Short mmCIF file of C-alpha atoms in Angstrom, two decimals:
data_model
loop_
_atom_site.label_atom_id
_atom_site.label_comp_id
_atom_site.label_asym_id
_atom_site.label_seq_id
_atom_site.Cartn_x
_atom_site.Cartn_y
_atom_site.Cartn_z
CA UNK A 164 191.94 219.95 142.75
CA UNK A 165 190.40 217.20 140.77
CA UNK A 166 187.43 218.18 138.46
CA UNK A 167 185.76 214.81 139.08
CA UNK A 168 185.23 212.36 142.01
CA UNK A 169 186.46 209.11 140.73
CA UNK A 170 185.31 206.79 143.83
CA UNK A 171 181.61 208.03 143.58
CA UNK A 172 181.61 207.50 139.88
CA UNK A 173 183.02 204.00 139.97
CA UNK A 174 180.66 202.95 142.60
CA UNK A 175 177.46 204.17 140.59
CA UNK A 176 179.15 202.44 137.44
CA UNK A 177 179.60 199.07 139.32
CA UNK A 178 175.90 199.06 140.27
CA UNK A 179 174.81 199.83 136.92
CA UNK A 180 177.11 197.07 135.38
CA UNK A 181 175.11 194.48 137.44
CA UNK A 182 172.69 194.68 134.76
CA UNK A 183 175.27 193.77 132.39
CA UNK A 184 176.22 190.87 134.41
CA UNK A 185 172.75 189.68 134.72
CA UNK A 186 172.65 190.20 130.70
CA UNK A 187 175.44 187.92 130.30
CA UNK A 188 174.49 185.29 133.05
CA UNK A 189 170.88 185.00 131.35
CA UNK A 190 172.14 184.85 127.79
CA UNK A 191 174.93 182.21 128.54
CA UNK A 192 172.86 180.12 131.04
CA UNK A 193 171.39 178.15 128.05
CA UNK A 194 174.88 176.98 126.98
CA UNK A 195 174.95 174.50 130.01
CA UNK A 196 171.00 173.45 129.76
CA UNK A 197 170.99 173.23 125.91
CA UNK A 198 171.58 169.68 125.71
CA UNK A 199 169.37 168.93 128.56
CA UNK A 200 166.49 170.83 126.91
CA UNK A 201 167.00 168.87 123.89
CA UNK A 202 166.84 165.60 125.65
CA UNK A 203 163.85 167.01 127.96
CA UNK A 204 161.78 168.80 125.25
CA UNK A 205 163.06 168.17 121.50
CA UNK A 206 163.89 164.31 121.88
CA UNK A 207 160.64 163.54 124.05
CA UNK A 208 158.49 165.76 121.78
CA UNK A 209 160.16 164.49 118.57
CA UNK A 210 160.95 168.32 117.59
CA UNK A 211 163.24 169.29 114.55
CA UNK A 212 166.64 170.89 114.97
CA UNK A 213 165.07 174.10 113.80
CA UNK A 214 162.39 174.06 116.54
CA UNK A 215 165.24 173.26 119.15
CA UNK A 216 167.00 176.18 117.83
CA UNK A 217 164.07 178.49 118.32
CA UNK A 218 163.76 177.08 121.99
CA UNK A 219 167.35 177.78 122.84
CA UNK A 220 167.21 181.21 121.10
CA UNK A 221 163.58 182.11 122.54
CA UNK A 222 164.88 184.80 125.18
CA UNK A 223 166.10 186.63 122.13
CA UNK A 224 162.53 187.56 121.40
CA UNK A 225 162.16 188.82 124.54
CA UNK A 226 165.55 190.80 124.13
CA UNK A 227 164.03 192.50 120.92
CA UNK A 228 160.97 193.35 122.86
CA UNK A 229 162.74 194.75 125.86
CA UNK A 230 165.20 196.60 123.32
CA UNK A 231 162.27 198.28 121.58
CA UNK A 232 160.39 199.12 125.15
CA UNK A 233 163.45 200.41 126.63
CA UNK A 234 163.06 204.02 124.62
CA UNK A 235 159.70 204.34 126.02
CA UNK A 236 160.51 203.32 129.50
CA UNK A 237 163.80 204.96 129.70
CA UNK A 238 162.28 208.19 128.49
CA UNK A 239 158.93 208.14 130.46
CA UNK A 240 160.28 206.49 133.87
CA UNK A 241 163.82 207.29 133.71
CA UNK A 242 167.04 205.39 133.32
CA UNK A 243 167.41 204.11 137.01
CA UNK A 244 163.64 202.71 137.29
CA UNK A 245 164.06 200.79 134.17
CA UNK A 246 166.99 199.01 135.24
CA UNK A 247 164.92 198.33 138.66
CA UNK A 248 161.91 196.84 136.18
CA UNK A 249 164.90 194.79 134.55
CA UNK A 250 165.95 193.20 137.78
CA UNK A 251 162.42 192.27 138.75
CA UNK A 252 161.91 190.48 135.11
CA UNK A 253 165.47 188.63 135.72
CA UNK A 254 164.02 187.30 139.15
CA UNK A 255 160.89 186.33 137.83
CA UNK A 256 162.19 184.62 134.75
CA UNK A 257 165.02 182.58 136.66
CA UNK A 258 162.44 181.04 138.71
CA UNK A 259 159.85 180.34 136.16
CA UNK A 260 162.54 179.05 133.88
CA UNK A 261 164.03 176.68 136.28
CA UNK A 262 160.50 175.26 137.28
CA UNK A 263 157.96 175.72 134.42
CA UNK A 264 155.69 173.16 135.70
CA UNK A 265 154.71 175.40 138.78
CA UNK A 266 151.02 175.63 139.21
CA UNK A 267 149.86 174.18 136.05
CA UNK A 268 152.28 171.02 135.12
CA UNK A 269 153.35 167.72 136.56
CA UNK A 270 157.19 168.07 137.09
CA UNK A 271 158.98 165.52 134.81
CA UNK A 272 156.30 165.24 132.15
CA UNK A 273 157.17 167.31 129.05
CA UNK A 274 154.62 168.40 126.92
CA UNK A 275 154.01 170.86 123.91
CA UNK A 276 152.03 173.23 126.61
CA UNK A 277 154.75 173.01 129.08
CA UNK A 278 157.35 173.88 126.33
CA UNK A 279 155.21 176.76 125.27
CA UNK A 280 155.14 177.95 129.09
CA UNK A 281 159.17 177.48 129.45
CA UNK A 282 159.91 179.65 126.36
CA UNK A 283 157.21 182.46 127.68
CA UNK A 284 159.54 182.37 131.05
CA UNK A 285 162.72 182.88 129.02
CA UNK A 286 160.99 185.68 126.83
CA UNK A 287 160.19 187.35 130.04
CA UNK A 288 163.89 187.06 130.98
CA UNK A 289 164.90 188.28 127.40
CA UNK A 290 162.85 191.45 128.11
CA UNK A 291 164.84 192.41 131.01
CA UNK A 292 168.07 191.91 129.13
CA UNK A 293 166.80 193.79 126.30
CA UNK A 294 166.10 196.74 128.72
CA UNK A 295 169.59 196.34 130.51
CA UNK A 296 171.35 195.94 127.50
CA UNK A 297 169.96 199.31 126.05
CA UNK A 298 169.62 201.34 129.52
CA UNK A 299 172.78 200.21 131.55
CA UNK A 300 175.16 201.47 129.01
CA UNK A 301 172.95 204.60 128.40
CA UNK A 302 173.00 205.14 132.19
CA UNK A 303 176.96 204.72 132.57
CA UNK A 304 177.34 207.03 129.55
CA UNK A 305 174.94 209.78 130.92
CA UNK A 306 176.93 209.65 134.45
CA UNK A 307 180.56 209.29 133.34
CA UNK A 308 182.96 212.32 132.40
CA UNK A 309 184.12 212.26 128.77
CA UNK A 310 187.80 210.96 129.34
CA UNK A 311 186.52 208.26 131.55
CA UNK A 312 183.33 207.18 129.41
CA UNK A 313 184.86 204.62 127.31
CA UNK A 314 186.51 202.60 130.10
CA UNK A 315 183.44 202.95 132.10
CA UNK A 316 180.81 201.93 129.53
CA UNK A 317 183.27 199.21 128.52
CA UNK A 318 183.06 197.96 132.19
CA UNK A 319 179.46 197.05 131.10
CA UNK A 320 180.85 194.62 128.69
CA UNK A 321 183.29 193.33 131.09
CA UNK A 322 180.27 192.62 133.46
CA UNK A 323 178.64 190.89 130.45
CA UNK A 324 181.45 188.57 129.95
CA UNK A 325 182.09 188.02 133.59
CA UNK A 326 178.52 187.18 134.06
CA UNK A 327 179.02 184.61 131.31
CA UNK A 328 182.15 183.24 132.96
CA UNK A 329 180.46 182.89 136.30
CA UNK A 330 177.60 181.01 134.69
CA UNK A 331 180.12 178.85 132.99
CA UNK A 332 181.47 177.83 136.47
CA UNK A 333 178.06 177.37 137.90
CA UNK A 334 176.91 175.09 135.01
CA UNK A 335 180.28 173.23 135.10
CA UNK A 336 180.04 172.97 139.23
CA UNK A 337 176.29 171.60 138.71
CA UNK A 338 177.19 169.01 136.04
CA UNK A 339 180.53 167.89 137.65
CA UNK A 340 180.39 164.40 138.72
CA UNK A 341 176.70 163.92 137.97
CA UNK A 342 175.30 161.42 135.73
CA UNK A 343 173.93 162.74 132.38
CA UNK A 344 170.56 161.47 133.40
CA UNK A 345 170.50 163.47 136.53
CA UNK A 346 171.69 166.83 134.74
CA UNK A 347 168.82 166.05 132.14
CA UNK A 348 166.23 165.51 134.81
CA UNK A 349 167.20 168.11 137.51
CA UNK A 350 170.72 169.70 136.84
CA UNK A 351 169.48 172.31 134.26
CA UNK A 352 166.66 173.38 136.53
CA UNK A 353 169.41 174.53 139.22
CA UNK A 354 171.31 176.08 136.18
CA UNK A 355 168.35 178.46 135.55
CA UNK A 356 167.62 179.03 139.21
CA UNK A 357 171.10 180.15 140.13
CA UNK A 358 170.29 183.60 138.39
CA UNK A 359 167.95 184.65 140.98
CA UNK A 360 170.83 185.32 143.26
CA UNK A 361 172.41 188.18 141.28
CA UNK A 362 168.98 189.37 140.34
CA UNK A 363 168.01 189.92 144.00
CA UNK A 364 171.38 191.82 144.51
CA UNK A 365 170.98 194.10 141.36
CA UNK A 366 167.41 194.99 142.55
CA UNK A 367 168.70 195.92 146.18
CA UNK A 368 171.41 197.91 144.89
CA UNK A 369 169.77 199.96 142.32
CA UNK A 370 167.68 201.76 145.05
CA UNK A 371 171.13 203.18 146.24
CA UNK A 372 172.27 205.11 143.08
CA UNK A 373 170.78 208.40 141.55
CA UNK A 374 168.93 209.07 138.20
CA UNK A 375 171.20 210.51 135.60
CA UNK A 376 171.52 214.20 135.33
CA UNK A 377 170.59 214.45 131.57
CA UNK A 378 167.34 212.61 132.54
CA UNK A 379 166.54 214.88 135.34
CA UNK A 380 167.50 217.94 132.99
CA UNK A 381 165.06 216.53 130.29
CA UNK A 382 162.28 216.47 133.34
CA UNK A 383 163.01 220.01 134.13
CA UNK A 384 164.69 218.84 137.53
CA UNK A 385 167.77 221.31 137.25
CA UNK A 386 168.38 221.31 141.12
CA UNK A 387 168.32 217.66 141.24
CA UNK A 388 170.69 217.31 138.37
CA UNK A 389 173.09 219.68 139.72
CA UNK A 390 173.05 217.95 142.89
CA UNK A 391 174.10 214.71 141.38
CA UNK A 392 176.48 216.53 139.28
CA UNK A 393 178.26 218.18 142.16
CA UNK A 394 178.80 214.64 143.41
CA UNK A 395 180.73 213.78 140.29
CA UNK A 396 182.53 217.12 139.49
CA UNK A 397 184.01 219.95 141.41
CA UNK A 398 181.32 223.00 142.01
CA UNK A 399 182.64 224.96 138.91
CA UNK A 400 182.56 222.02 136.50
CA UNK A 401 179.38 220.77 137.61
CA UNK A 402 177.53 224.12 136.72
CA UNK A 403 179.54 224.25 133.45
CA UNK A 404 178.13 220.61 132.78
CA UNK A 405 174.79 221.46 133.69
CA UNK A 406 174.80 224.62 131.34
CA UNK A 407 176.01 222.45 128.50
CA UNK A 408 173.36 219.81 128.91
CA UNK A 409 170.44 222.37 129.20
CA UNK A 410 171.72 223.88 125.83
CA UNK A 411 171.40 220.59 124.09
CA UNK A 412 167.80 220.36 125.29
CA UNK A 413 167.06 224.10 124.24
CA UNK A 414 167.06 222.46 120.66
CA UNK A 415 163.76 222.11 118.98
CA UNK A 416 164.79 219.11 117.53
CA UNK A 417 163.54 216.07 119.14
CA UNK A 418 162.49 213.84 116.51
CA UNK A 419 164.29 210.51 115.52
CA UNK A 420 165.77 211.62 112.08
CA UNK A 421 165.81 215.31 113.03
CA UNK A 422 169.65 215.09 113.32
CA UNK A 423 169.85 213.22 109.97
CA UNK A 424 169.19 209.46 109.12
CA UNK A 425 173.03 208.61 108.85
CA UNK A 426 173.54 208.47 112.74
CA UNK A 427 170.91 206.49 113.41
CA UNK A 428 171.74 203.89 110.39
CA UNK A 429 175.20 203.88 111.76
CA UNK A 430 173.96 202.81 115.21
CA UNK A 431 171.75 200.16 113.73
CA UNK A 432 174.79 198.66 111.55
CA UNK A 433 177.18 198.63 114.29
CA UNK A 434 174.62 196.44 116.17
CA UNK A 435 173.87 194.21 113.38
CA UNK A 436 177.37 193.49 112.58
CA UNK A 437 178.34 192.87 116.13
CA UNK A 438 175.81 189.78 115.66
CA UNK A 439 176.49 188.79 112.13
CA UNK A 440 179.99 188.19 112.99
CA UNK A 441 178.77 185.02 114.80
CA UNK A 442 179.85 185.69 118.14
CA UNK A 443 176.92 184.37 120.05
CA UNK A 444 176.90 180.95 118.33
CA UNK A 445 180.35 180.76 119.96
CA UNK A 446 178.81 181.87 123.26
CA UNK A 447 175.57 179.76 123.09
CA UNK A 448 176.70 176.62 121.48
CA UNK A 449 180.21 176.50 122.96
CA UNK A 450 180.01 173.10 124.77
CA UNK A 451 178.39 171.58 121.88
CA UNK A 452 181.21 172.84 119.58
CA UNK A 453 183.80 171.33 122.03
CA UNK A 454 181.58 168.10 122.13
CA UNK A 455 181.83 167.70 118.59
CA UNK A 456 185.70 168.07 119.12
CA UNK A 457 185.47 164.71 121.00
CA UNK A 458 185.42 166.04 124.36
CA UNK A 459 183.18 164.60 127.19
CA UNK A 460 180.19 166.66 128.34
CA UNK A 461 181.96 168.05 131.41
CA UNK A 462 185.27 168.52 129.63
CA UNK A 463 183.53 170.71 127.06
CA UNK A 464 182.12 172.93 129.77
CA UNK A 465 185.54 173.28 131.33
CA UNK A 466 186.93 174.26 127.74
CA UNK A 467 184.21 176.61 127.69
CA UNK A 468 185.30 177.98 130.86
CA UNK A 469 188.94 178.53 129.46
CA UNK A 470 187.19 180.58 126.59
CA UNK A 471 185.36 182.58 129.30
CA UNK A 472 188.70 183.27 130.81
CA UNK A 473 190.30 184.60 127.73
CA UNK A 474 187.16 186.69 126.97
CA UNK A 475 187.78 188.45 130.22
CA UNK A 476 191.39 188.86 129.74
CA UNK A 477 190.79 190.65 126.41
CA UNK A 478 187.79 192.74 127.44
CA UNK A 479 190.31 194.12 130.08
CA UNK A 480 192.60 195.03 127.46
CA UNK A 481 189.60 196.67 125.54
CA UNK A 482 188.99 198.65 128.81
CA UNK A 483 192.53 199.82 129.28
CA UNK A 484 192.84 201.01 125.58
CA UNK A 485 189.55 202.33 124.40
CA UNK A 486 190.14 205.85 125.91
CA UNK A 487 193.78 205.93 124.81
CA UNK A 488 193.82 204.29 121.24
CA UNK A 489 190.22 205.36 120.49
CA UNK A 490 187.16 203.57 119.12
CA UNK A 491 187.86 202.98 115.17
CA UNK A 492 191.27 201.42 115.55
CA UNK A 493 190.22 198.82 118.11
CA UNK A 494 187.20 197.99 116.19
CA UNK A 495 189.30 197.47 112.66
CA UNK A 496 191.92 195.53 114.67
CA UNK A 497 189.12 193.29 116.08
CA UNK A 498 187.61 192.51 112.37
CA UNK A 499 190.97 191.42 111.11
CA UNK A 500 191.42 189.11 114.14
CA UNK A 501 187.96 187.87 113.77
CA UNK A 502 188.43 186.94 110.26
CA UNK A 503 191.41 184.90 110.85
CA UNK A 504 189.86 182.94 113.57
CA UNK A 505 186.55 182.39 111.75
CA UNK A 506 188.08 181.31 108.36
CA UNK A 507 190.46 179.13 110.52
CA UNK A 508 187.62 177.37 111.73
CA UNK A 509 185.84 177.21 108.37
CA UNK A 510 189.03 175.81 106.88
CA UNK A 511 189.11 172.95 109.33
CA UNK A 512 185.57 172.11 109.11
CA UNK A 513 186.00 171.79 105.26
CA UNK A 514 188.94 169.52 105.92
CA UNK A 515 187.05 167.72 108.68
CA UNK A 516 189.96 168.38 110.76
CA UNK A 517 188.58 168.36 114.50
CA UNK A 518 191.13 169.14 117.45
CA UNK A 519 193.30 171.66 119.44
CA UNK A 520 193.54 173.79 116.42
CA UNK A 521 189.63 174.56 116.40
CA UNK A 522 189.98 175.58 119.87
CA UNK A 523 192.94 177.98 119.20
CA UNK A 524 191.06 179.40 116.31
CA UNK A 525 187.85 179.85 118.27
CA UNK A 526 190.01 181.75 120.89
CA UNK A 527 191.72 184.03 118.54
CA UNK A 528 188.21 184.70 117.24
CA UNK A 529 186.58 185.16 120.69
CA UNK A 530 189.73 187.18 121.86
CA UNK A 531 189.51 189.71 119.02
CA UNK A 532 185.82 189.94 119.54
CA UNK A 533 186.33 191.00 123.41
CA UNK A 534 188.95 193.36 122.87
CA UNK A 535 186.80 195.49 120.09
CA UNK A 536 183.52 194.63 118.86
CA UNK A 537 182.04 193.42 122.29
CA UNK A 538 182.73 196.60 124.44
CA UNK A 539 182.99 199.38 121.85
CA UNK A 540 179.80 198.88 120.14
CA UNK A 541 178.09 199.66 123.42
CA UNK A 542 180.45 202.58 124.04
CA UNK A 543 179.58 203.97 120.64
CA UNK A 544 175.75 203.42 120.88
CA UNK A 545 175.78 205.06 124.37
CA UNK A 546 177.60 208.28 122.94
CA UNK A 547 176.97 208.76 119.36
CA UNK A 548 173.13 209.93 119.69
CA UNK A 549 172.03 213.32 120.65
CA UNK A 550 170.68 213.77 124.23
CA UNK A 551 167.15 214.52 122.98
CA UNK A 552 166.77 211.23 120.85
CA UNK A 553 169.00 209.14 122.81
CA UNK A 554 166.38 206.66 124.32
CA UNK A 555 164.59 206.24 121.12
CA UNK A 556 167.70 205.72 118.93
CA UNK A 557 169.33 203.53 121.49
CA UNK A 558 166.02 201.47 121.44
CA UNK A 559 166.12 200.92 117.76
CA UNK A 560 169.69 200.29 117.61
CA UNK A 561 169.55 197.69 120.50
CA UNK A 562 166.48 196.01 119.08
CA UNK A 563 168.06 195.73 115.84
CA UNK A 564 170.78 194.21 117.58
CA UNK A 565 168.66 191.32 119.40
CA UNK A 566 166.75 190.88 116.03
CA UNK A 567 170.23 190.06 114.19
CA UNK A 568 171.22 188.07 117.42
CA UNK A 569 168.08 186.21 117.21
CA UNK A 570 168.59 185.22 113.49
CA UNK A 571 172.20 184.24 113.69
CA UNK A 572 171.57 182.06 116.61
CA UNK A 573 168.36 180.28 115.68
CA UNK A 574 169.68 179.34 111.97
CA UNK A 575 172.97 178.03 113.34
CA UNK A 576 171.82 174.40 114.17
CA UNK A 577 170.12 174.34 110.80
CA UNK A 578 173.08 176.02 108.78
CA UNK A 579 175.53 173.80 110.27
CA UNK A 580 173.50 170.53 109.16
CA UNK A 581 173.98 171.86 105.61
CA UNK A 582 177.62 172.82 105.92
CA UNK A 583 180.11 173.72 108.90
CA UNK A 584 182.69 175.10 106.53
CA UNK A 585 180.18 177.26 104.69
CA UNK A 586 178.56 178.41 108.21
CA UNK A 587 181.88 179.79 109.80
CA UNK A 588 182.90 180.90 106.08
CA UNK A 589 179.86 183.28 106.48
CA UNK A 590 180.96 184.74 109.93
CA UNK A 591 184.14 185.37 108.23
CA UNK A 592 183.03 187.41 105.25
CA UNK A 593 180.91 189.25 108.01
CA UNK A 594 184.36 189.97 109.99
CA UNK A 595 185.70 191.46 106.70
CA UNK A 596 182.72 193.65 105.87
CA UNK A 597 182.51 195.02 109.72
CA UNK A 598 186.03 196.29 109.11
CA UNK A 599 185.02 198.22 105.72
CA UNK A 600 182.09 199.57 107.57
CA UNK A 601 184.00 200.86 110.61
CA UNK A 602 186.80 202.65 108.30
CA UNK A 603 184.40 204.34 105.77
CA UNK A 604 181.40 205.41 108.16
CA UNK A 605 181.88 205.13 111.94
CA UNK A 606 183.01 208.57 113.40
CA UNK A 607 185.88 208.57 116.26
CA UNK A 608 184.26 209.88 119.67
CA UNK A 609 187.17 209.58 122.06
CA UNK A 610 187.73 212.13 124.74
CA UNK A 611 184.56 214.30 123.57
CA UNK A 612 181.41 214.98 125.89
CA UNK A 613 178.20 213.81 124.65
CA UNK A 614 177.04 217.48 124.21
CA UNK A 615 180.38 218.30 122.00
CA UNK A 616 179.60 215.15 119.93
CA UNK A 617 176.12 216.60 119.39
CA UNK A 618 177.67 219.87 118.32
CA UNK A 619 179.86 218.27 115.94
CA UNK A 620 176.80 216.42 114.47
CA UNK A 621 174.82 219.58 114.08
CA UNK A 622 177.79 221.04 112.31
CA UNK A 623 178.11 218.11 109.66
CA UNK A 624 174.28 218.57 108.87
CA UNK A 625 173.93 220.71 105.59
CA UNK A 626 171.03 222.51 106.82
CA UNK A 627 172.91 223.59 110.09
CA UNK A 628 175.70 224.72 107.99
CA UNK A 629 173.14 227.20 105.96
CA UNK A 630 171.70 228.34 109.22
CA UNK A 631 175.12 229.48 110.60
CA UNK A 632 176.05 231.12 107.31
CA UNK A 633 172.75 232.99 107.32
CA UNK A 634 173.35 233.93 110.90
CA UNK A 635 176.89 235.43 109.97
#
């Protein structure tokens, strides 16, 4: 008899991963609208390249806020209701970003006040992204059996990349065959508005899924937790899992650093390295990068779709291998591939050689990221932290990730004005450092339950060893 019920687990996971899809959709929709925003706001208002970069990246301010708030909301109201809040924010932002003139301004008349309102709507959507980016992997990690956890949490990254691919197609479809003037005046609004459709679907489906057993135990709702566990495992395994979860909450330790600072620092640095390697530069500014290679606007969006397809394929590779080969080997292999890709682009930029080779190196870079640092960082963040501090520790790690993302994305236009070669070279150096960091400091978590990982963490703490020796 099977000890777990795969279909039920997969269905729950697919609903949660819609949060990842909206995460990808919201963060990548800007790639198609970025040029139009420059024309509509930056050019008309005579803004600097730094101001335009801050506008393009403004949603990331919300992502940082959402990441920080995720610990409070996921602990106070639960994982499920935090995702419902995220869905509402996605919907509100989609409508507001598409038509920021609503109620207070005249359409087609850009102003500094309208620019501020537009950024507020983007920040609201970013708060939704920040919440979803922290809570969706946490939700899946707390629901999934240990031998499937890597694959199922990686599905969230697949959903992020799939959301990006979908919006690349949507943006391309909106712009295809239209004049630049139409896209700059109206088309970009359709791009933002299109996000309302998956947001509504996510909101409705969330009412069909349960809260996680680990959160229910934290609220002393053992009967409800056992009921959910019984739908995931057979009866014996459900009771054993509930017993294991209860033991983890019996510990008096619940402060952020009560399990040591190392695990929190490792989580933060995983998040920071995931962004400092420069992935979101490739995602947010992809059409502009390809335009600089000589492609027309609609052709550059089509090349972005090609890159999106590559991303999906290599994310699937990560899903199929993360529970087989483990987390560390894939991260190190990915870092090596990213190093090759970024130094290749840097070398071409220094020699002022623009062409198909640039596209090839960008694809090598993004493929390496998608089979490693893209999904696996989310897997590790969902599983390395003990039950009692998971909400607040994940919040800090995710907030650090979005802060790093904001820094890299907003400084990219300014850095490129200084030197394209040095900009991409910097991301290449970060890729090397990420490999060294994983090799030296990141633990392997493959095949262990969340509670087993916590017990190992306790055993590694010097004071725990002293207590064990005293007990003997």
